[in-house]
Amino acid sequence: MSRRPDRNTSAIATIPESLLHEGRNELIIHLVTWGPVGGYLDSVYAGPDKVLRPVHDQRSIMFETLPLILVAGQATLGAILGLIWINRRNDRSYGLLALAMLIGFFQYFVSMPASPQTLGLVGAAVVTQAPLVLHFIVRFIDMPPPRWLHLTFVPGIIIAFAGLTGQHDLLHAIFLPLGPPTIALCAAVACVLLGNAALRGNRKALIMAPVFSVMLGCALNDILTVSRLLPGERIFIGWFGYSIVLIVIGVWLTWRFVQALNDADSFADRLVKQVSEAEVKLRASFSREEERARAAALASERTRLMRDLHDGLGGQLVSIVALAEQPRDTTNTIGDAARAALRDLRLVINAMEEIDGDLMLALGSWRERISGQLRAHDMQLVWSVQSSHGLPVYPGLRPRHVIQVIRLLDEAVTNAIKHSGASIVTIMIETIPGPDGDARGQISVRDNGCGFAVDAVNGAGTVQGRGLLNMKKRAALCDVTLSVTSAPLGTTVSLLLPADFPEATQGG
C-alpha cells in the first residue's frame, strides 16, 4: 500500500483462508521504500479481523484523520493570516507564518510513491518550513533580521535541485546531511533568540518560548528517531507538534489582530465622542464670539454714525446757528446751509441701507439727489453707464465705504457747480480691467467748464487746493485711486475703485 514513510499509518491485509493450512504458517512481507527517508516495518500482528480491525481504526484516526483535521485548520489559519498580510504589508510576520502553513498544507497531500522530482520538492518544503518559522520568530519579537539569516533557505534550495536531477541516490545522500541538521540549527537559533529576548523582558518572547518548546521537543524526538538513536517503535510526532504549534500561534495572532481592531474601534468611538464634545464647545465658543463680534460691530457702527453726524451735519448746524445769530439778514444763506445739512443727513441715512455690496443702488439714490441740485443751478446731468452690469459687486462694501465714495462724488459735483461755470455734468460709470487683470469699477465726474491748473493748486493753501487735498485723504481711506485732469474744455474727476474695499477705515 502507498504510505508516507514519515507518517505512522497502519496497513491491514486480509489473508485468504485457502492459503492457510494446519500447523505452522510462514508469512513473508516485502518492504519497498522510496524517498530520502528510510522505510521501516513496525510490529506485525496476525489474528482474526474482529480483533485487529478496532486497533487499525484507532491507529487510522490518530495518524490519518487527526492530521487531516490539523492540516485543514492550518490551511484555514494560513489563508486568514495571508489575507491579513496582504492588507498589512508592513507586518511581514503574518506573511511568513502564512507561507509556512500553506507549504505544510500542500506537501501533506502529495501521494506516494512519487518521482524523484516530487520527492525533492516535498523534502525541500519540509526543510524550508523551519527557516520560515525562524524568520517569523525574529520579526515577531521585533528584532531586525541579520543578513546571514537568509542562508537558512539554501539547504532547501539544494534539496529541491537534487530532486530535479531524478537520482534517488543523490537525493538520499543530500537530504540526510542537510535536512535534519538545518531543522535542528533553526530550532537552536530560535531558542537562543527567544531566550535572550525573554531575559530582556520581551513580552512576545515570553509568550512564544513555551509554545516553541513543545515544537522543539517534538522535532528533537523525530531527529533522534530518524537517526535510529531511539530504540523501539519509530513514532514521528514532529509533524503533530509543528501543526499544533502553528495553529496555536495562528490563533493567537488572529486574536491579537481582532484585539487591535477592537482597540481601534474603541479609540474611534472615544475620538468621535471627544470630537462631538469639542464640537459642542466650539459651537458655544463661536456663539460667544459672534455675540462679541456683533456687539463690536454695533459699537463701531454707532461710533461711525456719530462721527459722520458730527463731521457733516454737526458742523453745518453750527454754521446755521452762527448765521442765525448775525444781525444782518442771512435768510438765504441759512436756507442754503439747512439744505446742505438736509442733504448730508439723507446721505448718512441712505448709507445705512443694506445694499449687499452693490454700489449701484447707492449711486441710484445719489443720482436723484444731485439731479435736483444741478437743475437749481441750470446745469444738465448726463448719466452714462458703459457696461450692462454697471459696477462689480463688492462683498466687503460697508456703509462707511459708501459714505466716503458718495462724499467724494458730492465734492466733485459741488466743485463743478461752484468753480467750473459748466452747463453739463456727465457721470460715467464703467468696469475696466485693473493693473492685475481683475475687474475694477470706475466712476468719473466730467464737466464742460473752464477748467483750472491742477499743478498750481496741488498742495497750495487755496480753497481749491485744500479741497483737493481733502478729497485725496478721503479716497485713501477706502483704497480708492483719485485722479483729476483739467483743460480749458472741462475738468474730469475719476475714482478708480479697489478690487475689494478694505475691512477697516479710519477717520471719516
XYZ file of C-alpha atoms in Angstrom:
508
model
C 0.000 0.000 0.000
C 1.086 3.584 -0.621
C 2.311 5.074 2.635
C 4.409 8.105 3.515
C 7.489 6.974 5.450
C 7.219 9.985 7.793
C 3.741 9.003 8.977
C 2.816 6.198 11.323
C -0.083 4.864 9.279
C -1.101 1.223 9.650
C -1.949 -1.204 6.876
C -4.282 -4.174 7.162
C -4.458 -7.025 4.640
C -6.774 -9.984 4.537
C -5.169 -13.417 4.141
C -7.421 -15.744 2.125
C -8.378 -18.806 4.138
C -7.389 -21.055 1.248
C -3.744 -20.076 1.747
C -3.703 -21.261 5.333
C -3.049 -24.856 6.364
C -2.925 -26.805 9.539
C 0.098 -26.311 11.696
C 2.645 -23.525 11.360
C 2.214 -20.921 8.562
C 5.022 -18.655 7.401
C 4.235 -15.029 6.361
C 6.768 -13.228 4.135
C 6.488 -9.404 3.874
C 8.491 -7.420 1.319
C 9.053 -3.696 2.136
C 9.704 -1.396 -0.813
C 10.801 2.114 0.162
C 11.228 5.396 -1.722
C 12.427 8.843 -0.907
C 15.326 10.130 1.147
C 13.930 8.827 4.452
C 14.452 5.125 5.024
C 11.392 2.931 5.336
C 10.761 0.723 8.313
C 8.470 -2.122 9.247
C 6.950 -1.863 12.695
C 5.280 -4.590 14.727
C 3.297 -7.144 12.744
C 0.164 -8.669 14.205
C -1.797 -11.597 12.831
C -5.187 -12.646 14.009
C -8.927 -12.515 13.452
C -10.335 -9.384 11.771
C -12.622 -8.607 14.683
C -9.562 -8.338 16.939
C -7.259 -6.403 14.603
C -9.812 -4.055 12.975
C -10.501 -1.861 16.080
C -6.790 -1.311 16.635
C -6.303 -0.465 12.961
C -9.205 2.022 13.028
C -7.840 3.646 16.170
C -4.435 3.989 14.545
C -6.018 5.465 11.412
C -7.859 8.068 13.477
C -4.642 9.065 15.252
C -2.316 9.189 12.247
C -4.646 9.898 9.299
C -7.876 11.560 10.383
C -6.398 13.805 13.089
C -3.535 15.080 10.872
C -6.098 15.811 8.153
C -8.123 17.891 10.612
C -4.992 19.689 11.758
C -3.851 20.445 8.227
C -7.315 21.750 7.355
C -7.217 24.097 10.349
C -3.663 25.040 9.425
C -4.724 25.915 5.881
C -7.666 27.982 7.127
C -5.496 29.980 9.501
C -2.829 30.305 6.813
C -5.388 31.806 4.445
C -6.597 34.207 7.151
C -3.061 35.298 8.038
C -2.256 35.653 4.346
C -5.223 37.969 3.856
C -4.136 39.984 6.896
C -0.618 40.272 5.472
C -1.917 41.348 2.050
C -3.687 44.239 3.737
C -0.827 44.910 6.170
C 2.320 44.562 4.086
C 4.440 46.286 6.705
C 3.916 43.375 9.152
C 5.801 40.544 7.449
C 5.431 38.152 10.380
C 1.885 37.367 9.224
C 3.096 36.614 5.693
C 5.947 34.350 6.838
C 3.735 32.257 9.094
C 1.023 32.041 6.426
C 3.578 30.813 3.878
C 4.870 28.143 6.305
C 1.314 26.965 6.938
C 0.385 26.801 3.263
C 3.581 24.922 2.346
C 2.759 22.336 5.012
C -0.788 22.092 3.700
C 0.193 21.415 0.086
C 3.005 18.957 0.822
C 0.674 16.911 3.029
C -1.417 15.823 0.047
C 1.453 14.638 -2.150
C 0.754 10.942 -2.809
C 3.392 8.241 -2.715
C 5.218 6.655 -4.420
C 6.355 9.668 -6.383
C 9.065 10.686 -8.800
C 12.420 11.946 -7.536
C 11.441 15.452 -8.652
C 8.318 15.416 -6.482
C 10.238 13.873 -3.603
C 12.821 16.619 -3.856
C 10.160 19.302 -3.694
C 8.463 17.638 -0.721
C 11.802 17.316 1.101
C 12.645 20.939 0.299
C 9.221 22.029 1.572
C 9.728 20.163 4.858
C 13.157 21.740 5.364
C 12.082 25.245 4.245
C 9.344 25.483 6.855
C 11.973 25.662 9.631
C 13.682 28.851 8.246
C 10.265 30.397 7.661
C 9.312 29.821 11.298
C 12.721 31.189 12.363
C 12.214 34.351 10.294
C 8.750 34.675 11.771
C 10.120 34.471 15.310
C 12.821 37.082 14.565
C 10.295 39.573 13.248
C 7.691 38.663 15.841
C 9.978 39.633 18.723
C 10.750 42.938 16.937
C 14.358 42.017 16.191
C 15.981 43.324 12.989
C 16.751 40.207 10.916
C 20.501 39.762 10.256
C 21.564 39.212 6.667
C 23.077 35.788 7.340
C 19.630 34.552 8.335
C 18.710 34.236 4.663
C 21.330 31.480 4.312
C 18.972 29.124 6.155
C 16.945 28.818 2.928
C 19.958 27.446 0.992
C 19.615 23.760 2.125
C 16.000 23.626 0.921
C 17.054 25.001 -2.465
C 19.856 22.439 -2.739
C 17.491 19.571 -1.872
C 14.991 20.758 -4.494
C 17.703 20.833 -7.182
C 18.917 17.389 -6.109
C 15.413 16.051 -6.675
C 15.243 17.692 -10.105
C 18.216 15.553 -11.201
C 15.980 12.462 -10.955
C 18.539 10.416 -9.000
C 17.243 8.743 -5.841
C 20.732 8.041 -4.518
C 21.814 11.696 -4.891
C 18.626 12.909 -3.173
C 19.167 10.436 -0.331
C 22.830 11.445 0.008
C 21.989 15.173 0.176
C 18.771 15.158 2.223
C 20.038 13.331 5.300
C 23.144 15.524 5.939
C 21.301 18.771 5.058
C 17.637 18.380 6.002
C 17.575 17.314 9.695
C 20.647 19.430 10.654
C 19.043 22.511 9.079
C 15.862 21.966 11.063
C 17.927 21.446 14.228
C 20.045 24.553 13.554
C 16.984 26.737 13.014
C 15.458 25.396 16.210
C 18.657 26.097 18.172
C 18.939 29.658 16.813
C 15.281 30.260 17.623
C 15.868 29.049 21.202
C 18.834 31.383 21.649
C 16.945 34.391 20.236
C 13.835 33.690 22.282
C 15.920 33.177 25.426
C 17.816 36.450 25.000
C 14.635 38.360 24.236
C 12.845 36.801 27.231
C 15.718 37.780 29.545
C 15.351 41.375 28.313
C 11.687 41.279 29.281
C 10.264 40.946 25.778
C 6.599 40.051 26.367
C 6.199 38.392 22.967
C 9.233 36.178 23.591
C 7.824 35.131 26.979
C 4.630 34.043 25.226
C 6.398 32.315 22.335
C 9.015 30.400 24.347
C 6.696 27.782 25.944
C 4.864 27.228 22.671
C 8.092 26.816 20.734
C 9.485 24.456 23.356
C 6.719 21.989 22.520
C 7.588 22.032 18.815
C 11.296 21.808 19.616
C 10.767 18.724 21.763
C 8.719 17.023 19.050
C 11.314 17.865 16.373
C 14.141 16.550 18.550
C 12.253 13.261 19.006
C 11.891 12.881 15.225
C 15.568 13.679 14.613
C 16.613 11.026 17.124
C 14.108 8.593 15.613
C 15.370 9.092 12.065
C 18.961 8.723 13.306
C 17.915 5.426 14.978
C 19.163 6.749 18.323
C 15.831 5.964 19.980
C 15.086 2.246 20.364
C 11.737 0.609 19.897
C 8.863 1.628 17.660
C 9.560 4.632 15.438
C 6.814 7.170 16.190
C 7.079 10.558 14.465
C 5.434 13.339 16.484
C 7.210 16.358 14.998
C 4.503 16.853 12.418
C 1.848 16.875 15.169
C 3.782 19.303 17.299
C 4.552 21.554 14.327
C 0.915 21.691 13.214
C -0.443 22.272 16.696
C 2.113 24.981 17.435
C 1.413 26.731 14.142
C -2.310 26.601 14.828
C -1.811 27.969 18.352
C 0.389 30.797 17.057
C -2.041 31.500 14.224
C -4.988 31.639 16.600
C -3.053 33.931 18.907
C -2.057 36.225 16.019
C -5.637 36.306 14.783
C -6.832 37.082 18.295
C -4.235 39.838 18.554
C -5.415 41.264 15.253
C -9.033 41.168 16.417
C -7.996 42.866 19.658
C -6.221 45.525 17.624
C -9.410 46.065 15.630
C -11.409 46.294 18.857
C -8.904 48.796 20.238
C -9.154 50.780 17.025
C -12.947 50.736 17.256
C -12.798 51.818 20.905
C -10.354 54.569 20.031
C -12.579 55.664 17.156
C -15.596 55.722 19.493
C -13.681 57.775 22.043
C -12.437 60.057 19.304
C -15.960 60.548 17.950
C -17.190 61.310 21.474
C -14.359 63.778 22.072
C -14.951 65.402 18.684
C -18.655 65.703 19.497
C -17.870 67.288 22.848
C -15.325 69.603 21.223
C -17.882 70.488 18.552
C -20.411 71.462 21.218
C -17.786 73.583 22.961
C -16.714 75.158 19.671
C -20.298 75.983 18.802
C -20.763 77.619 22.187
C -17.474 79.466 21.718
C -18.470 80.535 18.208
C -21.801 81.782 19.548
C -19.994 83.866 22.153
C -17.550 85.132 19.552
C -20.415 86.020 17.225
C -22.142 87.884 20.049
C -18.948 89.787 20.795
C -18.413 90.442 17.085
C -21.981 91.730 16.725
C -21.549 93.907 19.802
C -18.225 95.233 18.487
C -19.736 95.839 15.044
C -22.699 97.660 16.603
C -20.392 99.797 18.728
C -18.217 100.543 15.698
C -21.268 101.443 13.626
C -22.529 103.728 16.360
C -19.142 105.401 16.575
C -19.037 105.834 12.807
C -22.574 107.202 12.714
C -21.799 109.686 15.456
C -18.622 110.735 13.656
C -20.455 111.145 10.356
C -23.186 113.204 12.004
C -20.596 115.236 13.882
C -18.355 115.874 10.887
C -21.181 116.550 8.435
C -24.461 117.537 9.987
C -22.952 118.839 13.226
C -20.681 121.329 11.506
C -23.454 122.541 9.233
C -25.831 123.036 12.168
C -23.161 125.050 13.965
C -22.842 127.207 10.837
C -26.635 127.659 10.711
C -26.676 128.739 14.370
C -23.836 131.184 13.766
C -25.606 132.670 10.730
C -28.871 132.991 12.639
C -27.154 134.968 15.408
C -25.711 137.557 12.998
C -27.523 140.945 12.967
C -27.708 141.190 9.180
C -30.210 139.376 7.018
C -28.791 135.897 6.324
C -32.014 134.160 5.404
C -30.813 132.890 2.042
C -27.503 131.744 3.475
C -29.227 129.941 6.316
C -31.545 128.238 3.804
C -28.592 127.009 1.729
C -26.851 125.731 4.843
C -30.030 123.996 6.017
C -30.481 122.325 2.625
C -26.849 121.198 2.736
C -27.390 119.800 6.216
C -30.512 118.003 5.000
C -28.566 116.506 2.090
C -25.864 115.290 4.455
C -28.455 113.763 6.737
C -30.024 111.948 3.781
C -26.562 110.737 2.797
C -25.974 109.249 6.234
C -29.438 107.632 6.251
C -29.059 106.227 2.726
C -25.640 104.837 3.591
C -27.214 102.807 6.386
C -29.331 100.788 3.945
C -28.224 97.224 3.182
C -27.076 97.051 -0.438
C -25.252 93.668 -0.364
C -22.107 95.070 -1.927
C -23.939 96.605 -4.925
C -22.727 100.211 -5.072
C -25.084 100.920 -7.983
C -28.011 101.001 -5.521
C -26.385 103.811 -3.534
C -25.477 105.645 -6.757
C -29.116 105.496 -7.849
C -30.190 107.395 -4.706
C -27.312 109.815 -5.167
C -28.370 110.462 -8.767
C -31.831 111.624 -7.669
C -30.306 113.990 -5.154
C -27.751 115.654 -7.437
C -30.243 115.935 -10.288
C -32.273 118.468 -8.303
C -29.107 120.184 -7.153
C -27.857 120.640 -10.738
C -31.266 121.786 -12.004
C -31.286 124.507 -9.335
C -28.143 125.890 -10.972
C -29.411 125.487 -14.572
C -26.985 122.601 -15.202
C -27.797 119.392 -17.099
C -26.959 115.920 -15.771
C -25.814 113.240 -18.226
C -25.822 109.782 -16.635
C -23.804 107.201 -18.612
C -23.361 103.553 -17.652
C -20.839 101.983 -20.048
C -21.304 98.312 -19.092
C -24.566 96.403 -18.832
C -23.965 95.336 -15.235
C -22.613 98.669 -14.079
C -20.045 98.209 -11.314
C -18.785 94.911 -9.857
C -20.347 93.630 -6.651
C -18.073 94.205 -3.649
C -18.602 91.657 -0.812
C -16.555 93.822 1.566
C -18.527 97.005 0.889
C -19.748 98.593 4.134
C -21.766 101.765 4.917
C -18.566 103.566 5.914
C -17.173 102.954 2.437
C -20.388 104.106 0.773
C -20.326 107.434 2.668
C -16.726 108.118 1.659
C -17.416 107.393 -2.045
C -20.626 109.470 -2.074
C -18.892 112.385 -0.315
C -16.093 112.245 -2.876
C -18.667 112.436 -5.677
C -20.532 115.216 -3.840
C -17.316 117.176 -3.568
C -16.587 116.707 -7.276
C -20.115 117.861 -8.267
C -20.024 120.771 -5.783
C -16.693 121.949 -7.250
C -18.186 121.763 -10.743
C -21.171 123.874 -9.612
C -19.080 126.464 -7.753
C -15.981 126.841 -9.889
C -16.388 125.445 -13.413
C -19.169 127.588 -14.900
C -20.229 124.438 -16.808
C -23.640 123.748 -18.277
C -23.341 119.944 -18.425
C -22.064 117.497 -15.811
C -21.530 113.921 -17.042
C -21.376 110.980 -14.660
C -19.743 107.967 -16.329
C -19.853 104.536 -14.672
C -17.845 101.668 -16.153
C -15.967 98.451 -15.371
C -12.398 98.325 -16.622
C -9.549 95.801 -16.215
C -7.245 96.672 -13.328
C -3.436 96.512 -13.258
C -3.536 92.845 -12.188
C -6.224 91.901 -14.734
C -9.156 91.836 -12.323
C -12.363 93.830 -12.904
C -12.239 97.331 -11.395
C -15.081 99.821 -11.170
C -14.533 103.454 -12.189
C -16.752 106.497 -11.634
C -15.939 109.754 -13.448
C -17.430 113.217 -12.937
C -16.835 115.384 -16.049
C -17.931 118.970 -16.726
C -17.631 121.244 -19.769
C -16.467 124.228 -17.778
C -13.434 126.450 -17.962
C -11.073 124.126 -16.143
C -8.172 125.058 -13.901
C -4.460 124.459 -13.471
C -4.221 121.260 -11.464
C -0.486 121.579 -10.764
C -0.964 125.097 -9.461
C -3.399 124.044 -6.722
C -1.726 120.765 -5.654
C -0.514 121.347 -2.122
C -1.472 125.056 -2.250
C -3.181 126.884 0.571
C -6.108 127.998 -1.599
C -9.655 126.744 -1.090
C -9.360 124.600 -4.209
C -6.030 123.249 -3.016
C -7.376 122.329 0.406
C -10.478 120.761 -1.170
C -8.405 118.586 -3.495
C -6.153 117.549 -0.599
C -9.186 116.564 1.500
C -10.550 114.516 -1.417
C -7.263 112.620 -1.692
C -7.280 111.854 2.046
C -10.879 110.672 1.854
C -10.048 108.471 -1.176
C -7.072 106.926 0.644
C -9.372 105.790 3.462
C -11.145 103.407 1.065
C -8.195 102.454 -1.177
C -9.804 104.483 -3.972
C -7.450 105.907 -6.593
C -8.341 109.570 -7.216
C -7.228 111.294 -10.418
C -8.046 114.853 -11.527
C -7.447 116.156 -15.047
C -8.423 119.597 -16.283
C -8.238 121.501 -19.568
C -9.831 124.655 -20.973
C -12.731 122.479 -22.204
C -13.527 120.967 -18.801
C -12.441 119.001 -15.752
C -12.664 115.258 -15.052
C -12.521 113.706 -11.588
C -12.121 109.884 -11.725
C -12.477 107.409 -8.894
C -10.879 104.026 -9.610
C -12.428 101.669 -7.061
C -10.334 98.887 -5.468
C -10.740 95.181 -6.246
C -12.368 94.956 -2.817
C -12.832 97.549 -0.128
C -10.629 97.373 3.000
C -12.011 95.810 6.121
C -11.427 98.881 8.263
C -11.153 102.614 7.626
C -10.098 105.392 9.903
C -11.312 108.887 10.102
C -14.348 109.894 8.156
